[in-house]
Amino acid sequence: MVETLTLFGGILWLLIIGHFFVDYCLQSDWIAKNKGTDFYAMLGHTSAHALFVYLVTGSYVLASAELICHTFIDTLKCDGRINIHKDQCLHIVCKVAWVFILYKMVT
């Protein structure tokens, strides 16, 4: 049981660190400024997040869920319907959900 918790805790840690890496290190100024109005800017941004989720989890299902949810959350932020704090909180909630789903998929 401890090994399982350690493994999935590590996956959660990687997903959260990866989220901030993709959001703040890999996101260009152009994407940050245009993802609210340019489909390809948003797609590039959310695809990078989906790729990271796939690399950590090995799941196309979770990567697809990340692409969809991240797009929805960022659209809410870009439209001014939520602030940056709610945006980041929702992204972290998604990462917790991905780990829970992954756990259910493999146990």
PDB file of C-alpha atoms in Angstrom:
ATOM      1  CA  MET A   1       0.000   0.000   0.000  1.00  0.00           C
ATOM      2  CA  VAL A   2       2.794   2.432   0.901  1.00  0.00           C
ATOM      3  CA  GLU A   3       4.546   1.724  -2.403  1.00  0.00           C
ATOM      4  CA  THR A   4       1.333   2.429  -4.308  1.00  0.00           C
ATOM      5  CA  LEU A   5       0.785   5.733  -2.498  1.00  0.00           C
ATOM      6  CA  THR A   6       4.406   6.685  -3.109  1.00  0.00           C
ATOM      7  CA  LEU A   7       4.126   5.879  -6.809  1.00  0.00           C
ATOM      8  CA  PHE A   8       0.911   7.832  -7.348  1.00  0.00           C
ATOM      9  CA  GLY A   9       2.118  10.669  -5.131  1.00  0.00           C
ATOM     10  CA  GLY A  10       5.186  10.881  -7.351  1.00  0.00           C
ATOM     11  CA  ILE A  11       3.022  10.944 -10.469  1.00  0.00           C
ATOM     12  CA  LEU A  12       0.923  13.747  -8.981  1.00  0.00           C
ATOM     13  CA  TRP A  13       4.079  15.685  -8.118  1.00  0.00           C
ATOM     14  CA  LEU A  14       5.371  15.282 -11.697  1.00  0.00           C
ATOM     15  CA  LEU A  15       2.035  16.402 -13.155  1.00  0.00           C
ATOM     16  CA  ILE A  16       1.941  19.515 -10.970  1.00  0.00           C
ATOM     17  CA  ILE A  17       5.581  20.447 -11.587  1.00  0.00           C
ATOM     18  CA  GLY A  18       5.066  19.743 -15.285  1.00  0.00           C
ATOM     19  CA  HIS A  19       2.007  21.971 -15.343  1.00  0.00           C
ATOM     20  CA  PHE A  20       3.942  24.935 -13.992  1.00  0.00           C
ATOM     21  CA  PHE A  21       6.895  24.194 -16.285  1.00  0.00           C
ATOM     22  CA  VAL A  22       4.676  24.172 -19.389  1.00  0.00           C
ATOM     23  CA  ASP A  23       2.574  27.145 -18.205  1.00  0.00           C
ATOM     24  CA  TYR A  24       5.437  29.416 -17.204  1.00  0.00           C
ATOM     25  CA  CYS A  25       8.633  28.211 -18.887  1.00  0.00           C
ATOM     26  CA  LEU A  26       7.452  26.889 -22.239  1.00  0.00           C
ATOM     27  CA  GLN A  27       4.611  29.324 -22.933  1.00  0.00           C
ATOM     28  CA  SER A  28       5.816  32.038 -25.297  1.00  0.00           C
ATOM     29  CA  ASP A  29       4.718  35.660 -25.019  1.00  0.00           C
ATOM     30  CA  TRP A  30       2.812  35.257 -28.291  1.00  0.00           C
ATOM     31  CA  ILE A  31       0.806  32.306 -26.960  1.00  0.00           C
ATOM     32  CA  ALA A  32       0.139  34.055 -23.647  1.00  0.00           C
ATOM     33  CA  LYS A  33      -1.163  37.158 -25.442  1.00  0.00           C
ATOM     34  CA  ASN A  34      -3.124  35.397 -28.183  1.00  0.00           C
ATOM     35  CA  LYS A  35      -4.551  32.162 -26.778  1.00  0.00           C
ATOM     36  CA  GLY A  36      -7.786  33.953 -25.899  1.00  0.00           C
ATOM     37  CA  THR A  37      -8.419  35.007 -29.500  1.00  0.00           C
ATOM     38  CA  ASP A  38      -6.391  32.663 -31.692  1.00  0.00           C
ATOM     39  CA  PHE A  39      -7.452  29.011 -31.957  1.00  0.00           C
ATOM     40  CA  TYR A  40      -3.950  27.847 -32.891  1.00  0.00           C
ATOM     41  CA  ALA A  41      -2.346  29.671 -29.984  1.00  0.00           C
ATOM     42  CA  MET A  42      -4.740  27.954 -27.579  1.00  0.00           C
ATOM     43  CA  LEU A  43      -4.273  24.601 -29.320  1.00  0.00           C
ATOM     44  CA  GLY A  44      -0.487  24.888 -29.137  1.00  0.00           C
ATOM     45  CA  HIS A  45      -0.627  25.731 -25.445  1.00  0.00           C
ATOM     46  CA  THR A  46      -3.078  23.015 -24.476  1.00  0.00           C
ATOM     47  CA  SER A  47      -1.374  20.431 -26.692  1.00  0.00           C
ATOM     48  CA  ALA A  48       1.887  21.002 -24.796  1.00  0.00           C
ATOM     49  CA  HIS A  49       0.021  20.292 -21.560  1.00  0.00           C
ATOM     50  CA  ALA A  50      -1.597  17.189 -23.029  1.00  0.00           C
ATOM     51  CA  LEU A  51       1.775  15.939 -24.245  1.00  0.00           C
ATOM     52  CA  PHE A  52       3.257  16.339 -20.781  1.00  0.00           C
ATOM     53  CA  VAL A  53       0.352  14.421 -19.217  1.00  0.00           C
ATOM     54  CA  TYR A  54       0.891  11.653 -21.760  1.00  0.00           C
ATOM     55  CA  LEU A  55       4.639  11.509 -21.071  1.00  0.00           C
ATOM     56  CA  VAL A  56       4.031  11.182 -17.326  1.00  0.00           C
ATOM     57  CA  THR A  57       1.036   8.821 -17.370  1.00  0.00           C
ATOM     58  CA  GLY A  58       1.384   6.982 -20.682  1.00  0.00           C
ATOM     59  CA  SER A  59      -2.351   7.428 -21.197  1.00  0.00           C
ATOM     60  CA  TYR A  60      -3.888   8.865 -24.342  1.00  0.00           C
ATOM     61  CA  VAL A  61      -7.198   9.027 -22.496  1.00  0.00           C
ATOM     62  CA  LEU A  62      -5.781  11.275 -19.778  1.00  0.00           C
ATOM     63  CA  ALA A  63      -3.875  13.351 -22.336  1.00  0.00           C
ATOM     64  CA  SER A  64      -7.123  13.891 -24.249  1.00  0.00           C
ATOM     65  CA  ALA A  65      -8.941  14.812 -21.036  1.00  0.00           C
ATOM     66  CA  GLU A  66      -6.157  17.296 -20.263  1.00  0.00           C
ATOM     67  CA  LEU A  67      -6.462  18.867 -23.716  1.00  0.00           C
ATOM     68  CA  ILE A  68     -10.213  19.331 -23.333  1.00  0.00           C
ATOM     69  CA  CYS A  69     -10.226  20.484 -19.703  1.00  0.00           C
ATOM     70  CA  HIS A  70      -7.224  22.777 -20.072  1.00  0.00           C
ATOM     71  CA  THR A  71      -8.821  24.437 -23.101  1.00  0.00           C
ATOM     72  CA  PHE A  72     -12.094  24.939 -21.219  1.00  0.00           C
ATOM     73  CA  ILE A  73     -10.401  26.352 -18.100  1.00  0.00           C
ATOM     74  CA  ASP A  74      -8.110  28.690 -20.037  1.00  0.00           C
ATOM     75  CA  THR A  75     -11.033  29.906 -22.148  1.00  0.00           C
ATOM     76  CA  LEU A  76     -12.845  30.843 -18.935  1.00  0.00           C
ATOM     77  CA  LYS A  77      -9.755  32.729 -17.772  1.00  0.00           C
ATOM     78  CA  CYS A  78      -9.214  34.479 -21.117  1.00  0.00           C
ATOM     79  CA  ASP A  79     -12.879  35.527 -21.177  1.00  0.00           C
ATOM     80  CA  GLY A  80     -12.476  37.057 -17.697  1.00  0.00           C
ATOM     81  CA  ARG A  81     -14.948  34.638 -16.119  1.00  0.00           C
ATOM     82  CA  ILE A  82     -12.364  33.328 -13.619  1.00  0.00           C
ATOM     83  CA  ASN A  83      -9.154  34.824 -12.268  1.00  0.00           C
ATOM     84  CA  ILE A  84      -5.632  33.384 -12.365  1.00  0.00           C
ATOM     85  CA  HIS A  85      -6.003  31.838  -8.898  1.00  0.00           C
ATOM     86  CA  LYS A  86      -9.156  29.912  -9.793  1.00  0.00           C
ATOM     87  CA  ASP A  87      -7.547  28.973 -13.105  1.00  0.00           C
ATOM     88  CA  GLN A  88      -4.517  27.420 -11.415  1.00  0.00           C
ATOM     89  CA  CYS A  89      -6.643  25.751  -8.731  1.00  0.00           C
ATOM     90  CA  LEU A  90      -8.833  24.095 -11.388  1.00  0.00           C
ATOM     91  CA  HIS A  91      -5.747  22.868 -13.234  1.00  0.00           C
ATOM     92  CA  ILE A  92      -4.421  21.262 -10.043  1.00  0.00           C
ATOM     93  CA  VAL A  93      -7.824  19.664  -9.366  1.00  0.00           C
ATOM     94  CA  CYS A  94      -7.587  18.129 -12.843  1.00  0.00           C
ATOM     95  CA  LYS A  95      -4.155  16.699 -12.060  1.00  0.00           C
ATOM     96  CA  VAL A  96      -5.534  15.094  -8.902  1.00  0.00           C
ATOM     97  CA  ALA A  97      -8.394  13.658 -10.969  1.00  0.00           C
ATOM     98  CA  TRP A  98      -5.942  12.235 -13.543  1.00  0.00           C
ATOM     99  CA  VAL A  99      -4.011  10.445 -10.795  1.00  0.00           C
ATOM    100  CA  PHE A 100      -7.223   9.060  -9.310  1.00  0.00           C
ATOM    101  CA  ILE A 101      -8.383   7.839 -12.738  1.00  0.00           C
ATOM    102  CA  LEU A 102      -4.957   6.350 -13.447  1.00  0.00           C
ATOM    103  CA  TYR A 103      -5.064   4.539 -10.108  1.00  0.00           C
ATOM    104  CA  LYS A 104      -8.504   3.115 -10.953  1.00  0.00           C
ATOM    105  CA  MET A 105      -7.273   2.071 -14.407  1.00  0.00           C
ATOM    106  CA  VAL A 106      -4.347   0.035 -13.071  1.00  0.00           C
ATOM    107  CA  THR A 107      -5.755  -1.457  -9.853  1.00  0.00           C
TER     108      THR A 107
END
